[in-house]
Tab-separated table of C-alpha atoms in Angstrom:
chain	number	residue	atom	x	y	z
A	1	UNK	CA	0.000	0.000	0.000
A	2	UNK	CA	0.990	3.641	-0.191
A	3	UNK	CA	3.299	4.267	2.135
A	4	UNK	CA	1.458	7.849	3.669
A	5	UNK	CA	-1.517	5.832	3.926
A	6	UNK	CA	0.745	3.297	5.835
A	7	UNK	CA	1.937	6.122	7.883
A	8	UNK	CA	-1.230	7.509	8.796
A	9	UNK	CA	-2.572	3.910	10.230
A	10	UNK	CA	0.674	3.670	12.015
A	11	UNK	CA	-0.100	6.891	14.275
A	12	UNK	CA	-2.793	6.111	14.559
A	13	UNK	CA	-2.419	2.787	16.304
A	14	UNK	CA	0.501	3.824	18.318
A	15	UNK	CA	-1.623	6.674	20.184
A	16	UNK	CA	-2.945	4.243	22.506
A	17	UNK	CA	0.601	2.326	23.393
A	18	UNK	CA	2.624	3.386	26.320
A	19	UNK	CA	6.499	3.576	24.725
A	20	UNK	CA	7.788	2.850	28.079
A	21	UNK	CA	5.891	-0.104	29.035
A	22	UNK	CA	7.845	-2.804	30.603
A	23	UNK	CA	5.926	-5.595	29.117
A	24	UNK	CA	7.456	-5.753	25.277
A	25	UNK	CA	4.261	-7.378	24.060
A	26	UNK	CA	2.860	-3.827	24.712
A	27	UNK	CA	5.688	-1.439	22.819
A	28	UNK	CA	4.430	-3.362	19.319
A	29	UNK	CA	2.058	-2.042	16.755
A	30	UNK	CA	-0.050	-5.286	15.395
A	31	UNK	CA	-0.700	-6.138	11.508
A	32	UNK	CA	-3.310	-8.264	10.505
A	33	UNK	CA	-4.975	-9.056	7.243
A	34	UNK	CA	-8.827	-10.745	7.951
A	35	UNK	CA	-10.032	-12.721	5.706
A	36	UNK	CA	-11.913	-10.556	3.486
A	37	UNK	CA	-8.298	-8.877	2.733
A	38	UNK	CA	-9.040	-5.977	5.316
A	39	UNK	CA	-6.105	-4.293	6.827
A	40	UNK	CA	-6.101	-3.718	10.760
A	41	UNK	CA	-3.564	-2.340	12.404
A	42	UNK	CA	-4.000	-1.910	16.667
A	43	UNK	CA	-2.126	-0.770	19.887
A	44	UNK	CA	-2.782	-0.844	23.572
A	45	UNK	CA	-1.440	-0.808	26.853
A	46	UNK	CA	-4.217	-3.283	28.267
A	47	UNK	CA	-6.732	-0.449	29.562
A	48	UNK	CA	-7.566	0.653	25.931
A	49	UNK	CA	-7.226	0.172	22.951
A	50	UNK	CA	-6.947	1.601	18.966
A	51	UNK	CA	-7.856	-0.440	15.683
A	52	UNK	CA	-7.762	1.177	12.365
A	53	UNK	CA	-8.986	-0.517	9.214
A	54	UNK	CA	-8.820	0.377	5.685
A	55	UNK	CA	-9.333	-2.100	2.365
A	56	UNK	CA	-7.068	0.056	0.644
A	57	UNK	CA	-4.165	-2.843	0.375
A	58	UNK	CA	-3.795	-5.369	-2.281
A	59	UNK	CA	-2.269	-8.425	-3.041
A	60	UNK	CA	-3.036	-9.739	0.699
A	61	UNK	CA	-2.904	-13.118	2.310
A	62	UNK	CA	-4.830	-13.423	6.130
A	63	UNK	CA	-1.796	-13.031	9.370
A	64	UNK	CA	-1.069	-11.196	12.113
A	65	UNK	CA	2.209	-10.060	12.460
A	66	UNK	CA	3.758	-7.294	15.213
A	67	UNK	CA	6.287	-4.187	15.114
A	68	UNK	CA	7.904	-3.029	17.804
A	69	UNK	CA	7.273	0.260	17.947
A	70	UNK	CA	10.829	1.700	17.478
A	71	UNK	CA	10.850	-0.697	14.288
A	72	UNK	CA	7.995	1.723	12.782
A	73	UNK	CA	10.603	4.560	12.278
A	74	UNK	CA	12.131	2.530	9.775
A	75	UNK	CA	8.778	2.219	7.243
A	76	UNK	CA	7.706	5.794	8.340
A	77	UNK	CA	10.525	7.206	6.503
A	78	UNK	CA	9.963	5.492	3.013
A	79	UNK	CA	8.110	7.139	0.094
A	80	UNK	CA	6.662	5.535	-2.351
A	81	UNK	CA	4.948	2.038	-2.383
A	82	UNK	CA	5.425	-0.178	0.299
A	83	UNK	CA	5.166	-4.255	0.857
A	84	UNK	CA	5.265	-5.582	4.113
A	85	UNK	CA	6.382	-9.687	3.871
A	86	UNK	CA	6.462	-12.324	6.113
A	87	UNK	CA	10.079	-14.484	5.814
A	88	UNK	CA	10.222	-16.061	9.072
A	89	UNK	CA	11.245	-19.377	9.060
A	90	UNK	CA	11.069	-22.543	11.190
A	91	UNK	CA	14.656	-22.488	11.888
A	92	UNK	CA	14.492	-18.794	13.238
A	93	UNK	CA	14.718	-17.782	17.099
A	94	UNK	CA	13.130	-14.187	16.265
A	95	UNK	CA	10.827	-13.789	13.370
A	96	UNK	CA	11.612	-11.503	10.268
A	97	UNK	CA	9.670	-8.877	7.867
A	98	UNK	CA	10.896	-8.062	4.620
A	99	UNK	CA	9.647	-4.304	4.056
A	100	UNK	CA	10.201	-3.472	-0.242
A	101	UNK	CA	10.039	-0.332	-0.981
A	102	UNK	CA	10.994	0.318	-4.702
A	103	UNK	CA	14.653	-1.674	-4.762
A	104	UNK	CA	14.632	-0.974	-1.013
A	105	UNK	CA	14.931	-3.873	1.027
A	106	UNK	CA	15.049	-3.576	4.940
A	107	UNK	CA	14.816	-6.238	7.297
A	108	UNK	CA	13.121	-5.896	10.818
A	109	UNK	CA	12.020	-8.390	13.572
A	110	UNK	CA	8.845	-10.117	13.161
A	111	UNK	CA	6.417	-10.953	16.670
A	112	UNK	CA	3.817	-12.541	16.887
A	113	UNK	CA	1.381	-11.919	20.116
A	114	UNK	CA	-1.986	-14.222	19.671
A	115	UNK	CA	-3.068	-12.765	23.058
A	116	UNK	CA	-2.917	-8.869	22.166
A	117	UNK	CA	-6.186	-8.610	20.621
A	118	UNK	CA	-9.122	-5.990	20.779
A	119	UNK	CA	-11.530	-7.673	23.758
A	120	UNK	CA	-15.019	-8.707	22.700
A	121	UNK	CA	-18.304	-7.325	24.244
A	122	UNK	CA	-19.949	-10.014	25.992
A	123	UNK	CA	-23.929	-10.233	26.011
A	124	UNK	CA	-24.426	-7.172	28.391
A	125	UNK	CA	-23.281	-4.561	25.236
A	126	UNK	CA	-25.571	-1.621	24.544
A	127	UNK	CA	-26.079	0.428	21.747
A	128	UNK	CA	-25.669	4.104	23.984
A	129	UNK	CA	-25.451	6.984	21.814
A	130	UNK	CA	-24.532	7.797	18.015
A	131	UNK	CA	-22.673	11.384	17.620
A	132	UNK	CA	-21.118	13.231	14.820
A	133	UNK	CA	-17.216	12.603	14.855
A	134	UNK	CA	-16.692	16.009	14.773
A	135	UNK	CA	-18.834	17.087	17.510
A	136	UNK	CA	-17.726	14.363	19.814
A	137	UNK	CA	-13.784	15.744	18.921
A	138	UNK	CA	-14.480	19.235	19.522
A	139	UNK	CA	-16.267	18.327	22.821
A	140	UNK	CA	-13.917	16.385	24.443
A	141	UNK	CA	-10.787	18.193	23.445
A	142	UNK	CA	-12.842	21.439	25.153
A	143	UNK	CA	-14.090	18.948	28.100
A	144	UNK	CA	-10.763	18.194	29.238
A	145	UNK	CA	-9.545	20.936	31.020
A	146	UNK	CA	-12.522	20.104	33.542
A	147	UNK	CA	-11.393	16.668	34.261
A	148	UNK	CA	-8.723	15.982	37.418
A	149	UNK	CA	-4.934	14.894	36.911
A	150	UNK	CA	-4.965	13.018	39.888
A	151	UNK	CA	-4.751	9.944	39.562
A	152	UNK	CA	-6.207	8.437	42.552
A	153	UNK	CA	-9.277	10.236	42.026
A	154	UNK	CA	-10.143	8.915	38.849
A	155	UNK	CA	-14.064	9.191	38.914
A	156	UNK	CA	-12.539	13.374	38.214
A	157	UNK	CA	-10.476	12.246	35.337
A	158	UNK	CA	-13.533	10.883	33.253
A	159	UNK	CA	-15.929	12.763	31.071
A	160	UNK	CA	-19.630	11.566	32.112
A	161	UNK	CA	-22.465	10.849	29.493
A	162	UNK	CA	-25.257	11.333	31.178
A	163	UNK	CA	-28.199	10.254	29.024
A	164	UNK	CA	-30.781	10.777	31.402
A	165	UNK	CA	-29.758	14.840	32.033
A	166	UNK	CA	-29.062	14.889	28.154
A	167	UNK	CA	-25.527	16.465	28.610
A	168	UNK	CA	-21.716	15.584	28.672
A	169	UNK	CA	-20.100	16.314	32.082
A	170	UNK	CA	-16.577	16.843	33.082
A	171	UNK	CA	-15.738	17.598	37.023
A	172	UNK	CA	-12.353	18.937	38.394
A	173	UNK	CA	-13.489	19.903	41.931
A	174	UNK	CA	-13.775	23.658	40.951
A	175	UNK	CA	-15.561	23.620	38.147
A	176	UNK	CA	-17.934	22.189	36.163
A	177	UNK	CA	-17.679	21.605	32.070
A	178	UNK	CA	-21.155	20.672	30.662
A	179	UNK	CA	-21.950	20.306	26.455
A	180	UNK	CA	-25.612	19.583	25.936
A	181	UNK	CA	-26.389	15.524	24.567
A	182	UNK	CA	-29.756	17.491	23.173
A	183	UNK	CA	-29.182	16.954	19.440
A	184	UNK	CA	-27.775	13.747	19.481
A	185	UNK	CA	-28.911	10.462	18.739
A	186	UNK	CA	-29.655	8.678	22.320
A	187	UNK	CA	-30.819	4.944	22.058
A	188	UNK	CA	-29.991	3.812	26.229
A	189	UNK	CA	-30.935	6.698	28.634
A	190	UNK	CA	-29.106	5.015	31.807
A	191	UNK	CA	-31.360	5.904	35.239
A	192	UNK	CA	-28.525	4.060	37.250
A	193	UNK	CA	-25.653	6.812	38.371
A	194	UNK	CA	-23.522	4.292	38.462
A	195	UNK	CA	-23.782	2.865	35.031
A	196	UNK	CA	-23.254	6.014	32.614
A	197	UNK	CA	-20.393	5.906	30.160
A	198	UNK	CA	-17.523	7.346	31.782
A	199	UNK	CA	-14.495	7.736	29.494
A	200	UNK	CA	-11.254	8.354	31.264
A	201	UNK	CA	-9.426	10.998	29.865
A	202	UNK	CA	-6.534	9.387	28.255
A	203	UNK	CA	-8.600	9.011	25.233
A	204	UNK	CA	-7.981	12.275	24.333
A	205	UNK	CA	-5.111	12.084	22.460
A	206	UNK	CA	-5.757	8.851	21.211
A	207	UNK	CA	-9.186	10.681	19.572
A	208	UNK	CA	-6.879	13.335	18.104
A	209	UNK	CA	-5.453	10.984	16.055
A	210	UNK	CA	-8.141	8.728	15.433
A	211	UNK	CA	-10.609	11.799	14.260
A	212	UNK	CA	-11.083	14.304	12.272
A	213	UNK	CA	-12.569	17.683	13.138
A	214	UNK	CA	-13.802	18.427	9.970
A	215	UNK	CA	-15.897	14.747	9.366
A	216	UNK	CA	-19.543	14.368	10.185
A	217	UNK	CA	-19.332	11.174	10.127
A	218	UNK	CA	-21.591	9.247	12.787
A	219	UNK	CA	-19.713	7.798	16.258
A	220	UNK	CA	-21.238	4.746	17.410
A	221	UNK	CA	-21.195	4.629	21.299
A	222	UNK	CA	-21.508	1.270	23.113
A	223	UNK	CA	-20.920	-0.398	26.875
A	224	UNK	CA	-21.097	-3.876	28.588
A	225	UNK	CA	-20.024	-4.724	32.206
A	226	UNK	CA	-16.541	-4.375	31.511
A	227	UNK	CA	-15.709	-2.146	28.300
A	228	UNK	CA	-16.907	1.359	26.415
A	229	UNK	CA	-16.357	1.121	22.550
A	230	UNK	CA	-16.450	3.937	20.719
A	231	UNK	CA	-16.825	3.000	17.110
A	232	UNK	CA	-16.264	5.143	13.566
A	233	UNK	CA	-15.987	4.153	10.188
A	234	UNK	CA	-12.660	2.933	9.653
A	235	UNK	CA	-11.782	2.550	13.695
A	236	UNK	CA	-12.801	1.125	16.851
A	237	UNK	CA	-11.547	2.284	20.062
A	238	UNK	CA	-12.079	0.005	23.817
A	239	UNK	CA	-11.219	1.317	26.864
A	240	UNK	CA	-11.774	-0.045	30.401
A	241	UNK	CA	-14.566	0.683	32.205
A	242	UNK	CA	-14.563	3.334	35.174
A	243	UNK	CA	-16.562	1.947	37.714
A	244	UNK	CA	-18.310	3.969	40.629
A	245	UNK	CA	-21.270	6.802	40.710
A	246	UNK	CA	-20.282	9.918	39.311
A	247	UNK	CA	-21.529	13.335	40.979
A	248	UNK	CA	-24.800	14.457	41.368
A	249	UNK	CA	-24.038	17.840	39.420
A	250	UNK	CA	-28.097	18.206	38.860
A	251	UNK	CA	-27.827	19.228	42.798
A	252	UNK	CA	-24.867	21.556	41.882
A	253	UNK	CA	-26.584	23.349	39.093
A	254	UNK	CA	-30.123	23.961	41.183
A	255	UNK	CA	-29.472	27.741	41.532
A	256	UNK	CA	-31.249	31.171	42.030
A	257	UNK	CA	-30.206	33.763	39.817
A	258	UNK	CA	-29.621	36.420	42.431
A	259	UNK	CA	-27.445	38.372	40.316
A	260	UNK	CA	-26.706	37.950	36.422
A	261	UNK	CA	-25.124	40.101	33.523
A	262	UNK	CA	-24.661	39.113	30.128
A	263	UNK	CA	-20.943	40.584	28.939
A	264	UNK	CA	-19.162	40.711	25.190
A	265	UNK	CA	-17.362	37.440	25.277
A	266	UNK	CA	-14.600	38.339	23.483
A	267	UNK	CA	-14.307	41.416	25.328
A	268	UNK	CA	-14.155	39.711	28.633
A	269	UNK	CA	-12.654	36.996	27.244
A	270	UNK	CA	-9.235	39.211	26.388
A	271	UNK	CA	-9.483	41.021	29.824
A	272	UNK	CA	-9.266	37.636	31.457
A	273	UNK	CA	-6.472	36.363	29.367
A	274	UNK	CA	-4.306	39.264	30.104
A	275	UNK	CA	-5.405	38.992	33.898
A	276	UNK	CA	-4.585	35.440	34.067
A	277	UNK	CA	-0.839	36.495	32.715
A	278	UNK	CA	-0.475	39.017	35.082
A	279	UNK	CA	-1.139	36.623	38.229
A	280	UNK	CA	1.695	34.476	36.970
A	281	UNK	CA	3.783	37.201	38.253
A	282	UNK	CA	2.562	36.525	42.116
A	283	UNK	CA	4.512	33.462	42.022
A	284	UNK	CA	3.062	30.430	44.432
A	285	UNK	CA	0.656	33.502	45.815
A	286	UNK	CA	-2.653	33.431	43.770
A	287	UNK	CA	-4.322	36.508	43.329
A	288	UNK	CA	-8.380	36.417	42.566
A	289	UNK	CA	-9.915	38.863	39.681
A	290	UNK	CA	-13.020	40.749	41.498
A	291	UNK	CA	-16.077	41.690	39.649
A	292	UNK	CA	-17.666	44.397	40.572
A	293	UNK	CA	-20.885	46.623	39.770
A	294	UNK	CA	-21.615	50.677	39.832
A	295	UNK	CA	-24.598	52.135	38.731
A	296	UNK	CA	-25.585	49.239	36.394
A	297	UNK	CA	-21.243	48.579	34.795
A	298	UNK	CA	-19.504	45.885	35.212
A	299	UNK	CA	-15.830	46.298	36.118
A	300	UNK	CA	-13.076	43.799	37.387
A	301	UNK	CA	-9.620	44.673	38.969
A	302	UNK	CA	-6.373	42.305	39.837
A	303	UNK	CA	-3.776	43.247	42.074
A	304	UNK	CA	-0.518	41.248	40.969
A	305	UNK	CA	3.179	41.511	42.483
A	306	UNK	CA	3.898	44.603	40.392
A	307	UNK	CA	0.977	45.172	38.700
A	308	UNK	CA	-2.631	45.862	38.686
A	309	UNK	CA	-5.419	45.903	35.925
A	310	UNK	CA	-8.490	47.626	35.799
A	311	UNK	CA	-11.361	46.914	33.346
A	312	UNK	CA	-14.717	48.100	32.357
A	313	UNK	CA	-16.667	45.939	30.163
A	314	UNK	CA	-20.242	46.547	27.694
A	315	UNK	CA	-23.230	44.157	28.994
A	316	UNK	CA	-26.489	43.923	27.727
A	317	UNK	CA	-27.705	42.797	31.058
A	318	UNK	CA	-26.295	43.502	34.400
A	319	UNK	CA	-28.180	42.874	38.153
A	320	UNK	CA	-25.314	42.875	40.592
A	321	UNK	CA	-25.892	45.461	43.331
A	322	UNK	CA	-23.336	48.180	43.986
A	323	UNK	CA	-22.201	46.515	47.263
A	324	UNK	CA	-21.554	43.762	46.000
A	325	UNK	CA	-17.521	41.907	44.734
A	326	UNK	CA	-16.765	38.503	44.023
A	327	UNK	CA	-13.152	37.003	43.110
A	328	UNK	CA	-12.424	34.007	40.520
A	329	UNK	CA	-8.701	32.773	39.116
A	330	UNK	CA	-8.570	34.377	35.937
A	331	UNK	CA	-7.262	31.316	34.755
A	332	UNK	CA	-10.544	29.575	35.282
A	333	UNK	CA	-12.847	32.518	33.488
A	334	UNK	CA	-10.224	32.458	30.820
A	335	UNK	CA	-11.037	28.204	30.322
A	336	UNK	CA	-14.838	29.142	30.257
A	337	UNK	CA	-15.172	32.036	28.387
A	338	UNK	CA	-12.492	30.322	25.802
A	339	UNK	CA	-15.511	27.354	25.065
A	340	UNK	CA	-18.858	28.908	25.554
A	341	UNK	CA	-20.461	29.096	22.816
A	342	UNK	CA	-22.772	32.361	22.475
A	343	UNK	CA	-21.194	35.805	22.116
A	344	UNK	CA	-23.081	36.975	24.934
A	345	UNK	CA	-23.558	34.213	27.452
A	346	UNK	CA	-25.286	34.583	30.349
A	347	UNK	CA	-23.674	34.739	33.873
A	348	UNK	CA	-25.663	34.495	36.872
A	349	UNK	CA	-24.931	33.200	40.670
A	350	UNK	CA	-26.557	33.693	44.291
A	351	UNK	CA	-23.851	35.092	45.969
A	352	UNK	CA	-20.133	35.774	46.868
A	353	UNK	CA	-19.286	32.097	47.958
A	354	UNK	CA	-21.594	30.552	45.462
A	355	UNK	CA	-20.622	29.686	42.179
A	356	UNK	CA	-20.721	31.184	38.957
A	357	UNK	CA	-22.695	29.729	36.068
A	358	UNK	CA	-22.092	30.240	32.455
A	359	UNK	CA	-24.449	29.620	29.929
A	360	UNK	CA	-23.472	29.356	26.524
A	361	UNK	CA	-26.224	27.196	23.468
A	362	UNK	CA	-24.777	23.973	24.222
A	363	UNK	CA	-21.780	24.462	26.702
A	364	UNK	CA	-22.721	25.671	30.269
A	365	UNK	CA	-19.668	26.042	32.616
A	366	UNK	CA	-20.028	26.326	36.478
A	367	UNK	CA	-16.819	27.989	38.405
A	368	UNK	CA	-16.625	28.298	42.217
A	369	UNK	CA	-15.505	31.260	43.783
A	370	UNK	CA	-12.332	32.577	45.473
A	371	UNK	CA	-12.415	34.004	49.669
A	372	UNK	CA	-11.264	37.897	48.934
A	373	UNK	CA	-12.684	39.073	52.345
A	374	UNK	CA	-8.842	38.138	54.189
A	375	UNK	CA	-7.219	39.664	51.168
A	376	UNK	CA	-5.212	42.774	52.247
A	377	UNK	CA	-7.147	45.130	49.896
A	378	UNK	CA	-9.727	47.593	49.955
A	379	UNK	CA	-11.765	46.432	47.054
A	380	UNK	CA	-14.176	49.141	47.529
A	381	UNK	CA	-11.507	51.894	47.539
A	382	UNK	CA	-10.045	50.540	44.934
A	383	UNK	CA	-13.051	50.265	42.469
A	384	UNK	CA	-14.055	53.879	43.778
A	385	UNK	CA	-10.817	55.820	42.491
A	386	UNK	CA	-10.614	53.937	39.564
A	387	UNK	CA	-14.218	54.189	38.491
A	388	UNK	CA	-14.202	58.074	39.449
A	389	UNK	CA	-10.631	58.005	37.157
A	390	UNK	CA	-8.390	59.101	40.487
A	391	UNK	CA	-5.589	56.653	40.043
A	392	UNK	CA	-2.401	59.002	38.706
């Protein structure tokens, strides 16, 4: 087959293989040809795993055959067309692959691993969902900043599907990430918290490779007792299961609307950026961005290290009382306001220690709060000059 094509399978594959695994069966990139003369070519490190077909190769017989993954370098720099052939013989301790590539011969190790295999649903499997490829892409790569690092809290590291609220949920312990399920196709709305689809996060950049953000092409979504599958056109991807029940963010999103304003998102949006820069300067002491209201404006201020910022910003809607301030990380408005979708979303809370939710059309994003009151600033002295323009 063409050797870009080749290439392309290659990456593919290798996304979901850890390099330094200790088990060798687990650094190799697996060939086989089915017997309809299909091409698959997998990875895995044994919690999931990446298959990618394609019928674009000729002159096939059926095998399995495996690459170690440092091996691949060698056919990912050829051009051109490329054969892949089998020459192991009986007499041979360690297997061999002939790979032609116009009068290019090179020789590589040959494995063989009957065990390393994509795992089979058992009778449990569901039919969950069907979503555009695109869509589910987009949403997860925007999803991901709300899910944990921490790996021993791994119910945080997953992105929920919760058919029964309609939406997609990711939880850090700070804020909330939420993309509406409403257009999709749902065929299983699970009742039981403790049996949504949960996909751990380290599919991510597995999906980058496997998708593409431009195709509309429809994602199958399945689960049994033990696996997820997440199914496309010309790949399947299995990952383990995450049991456990995930949080009851219905309970966190049950909220008056006390105050609200609607601001320019990109307008806020650069304010925050350039606020989240300046609190890099603080060092291991985080500064909060307040938000503040006169007379019907919005206004936020930062006090870094050396600096301090000062903005006013255009709403089309704005309740918040004169008395009343509330601090955020920058950082955290910046990830919100970077993903909602709606140039004017709206932004409403019940008070200073509650949080802050942002509703975009199909991404809603909940942020908690920062404690100003035992910061060493006079927040209302410090709007007041700058809002009657007294600051030299």
């Amino acid at each position: 087959m063409n050797a870009k094509d080749l290439k392309v399978m290659m990456e593919k594959g290798i996304a979901a293989i850890n390099k330094k695994a200790t088990l060798s069966t687990l650094t190799r990139l697996y060939f086989q040809i089915d017997e309809n003369g299909i091409l698959k070519v997998w990875g895995t490190d044994m919690e999931h795993w990446a298959e990618v077909r394609t019928d674009n190769a000729y002159d096939t017989q059926p095998g399995v055959l495996g690459i170690d993954v440092d091996d691949i370098k060698i056919i990912s720099k050829m051009s051109g067309e490329i054969t892949l052939e089998d020459v192991t013989t009986e007499d041979m301790e360690v297997g061999k692959i002939n790979i032609k590539c116009g009068k290019k011969i090179v020789t590589i190790p040959r494995y063989q691993d009957i065990d390393i295999f994509l795992p089979s649903m058992d009778e449990s499997e569901k039919k969950i969902m069907s979503v555009k490829e695109n869509w589910l892409l987009e949403t997860l790569v925007n999803l991901n900043t709300y899910t944990a690092d921490d790996d021993n809290r791994k119910i945080m590291q997953v992105f929920n599907f919760n058919t029964k609220s309609k939406r997609i949920e990711a939880l850090d312990g700070y804020r909330i990430g939420m993309r509406t399920l409403e257009n999709q196709i749902i065929y299983e709305t699970t009742e039981n918290p403790f049996d949504t689809v949960k996909i751990h996060n380290k599919c991510v950049p597995v999906f980058k490779k496997l998708m593409d953000k431009k195709s509309e092409k429809e994602i199958e979504i399945y689960q049994d007792k033990k696996y997820i599958k997440v199914k496309g056109n010309d790949f399947t991807y299995i990952i383990c299961r995450i049991d456990g029940e995930y949080f009851k963010i219905d309970s966190m999103l049950d909220m008056s609307d006390d105050y609200r304003f609607v601001p320019n998102r990109d307008q806020f949006l650069e304010a925050m950026k350039y606020d989240a820069e300046l609190r890099k300067t603080s060092g291991a002491y985080k500064v909060p961005v307040v938000l503040h209201s006169e007379n019907g404006n919005l206004y936020s201020y930062i006090r870094a290290f050396r600096y301090e910022a000062f903005d006013e910003f255009e709403t089309s809607e704005n309740s918040m009382k004169d008395n009343f301030y509330i601090g955020f990380d920058p950082q955290f408005l910046t990830d919100a306001f970077n993903i909602v979708d709606s140039d004017k979303p709206l932004c409403f809370g019940t008070g200073s220690k509650a949080p802050l939710l942002i509703n975009g059309n199909e991404y809603k994003i909940l942020v908690l709060p920062v404690n100003i009151v035992n910061e060493n600033i006079d927040y209302n002295a410090e709007f007041t000059k700058r809002i009657r323009g007294e600051v030299a």
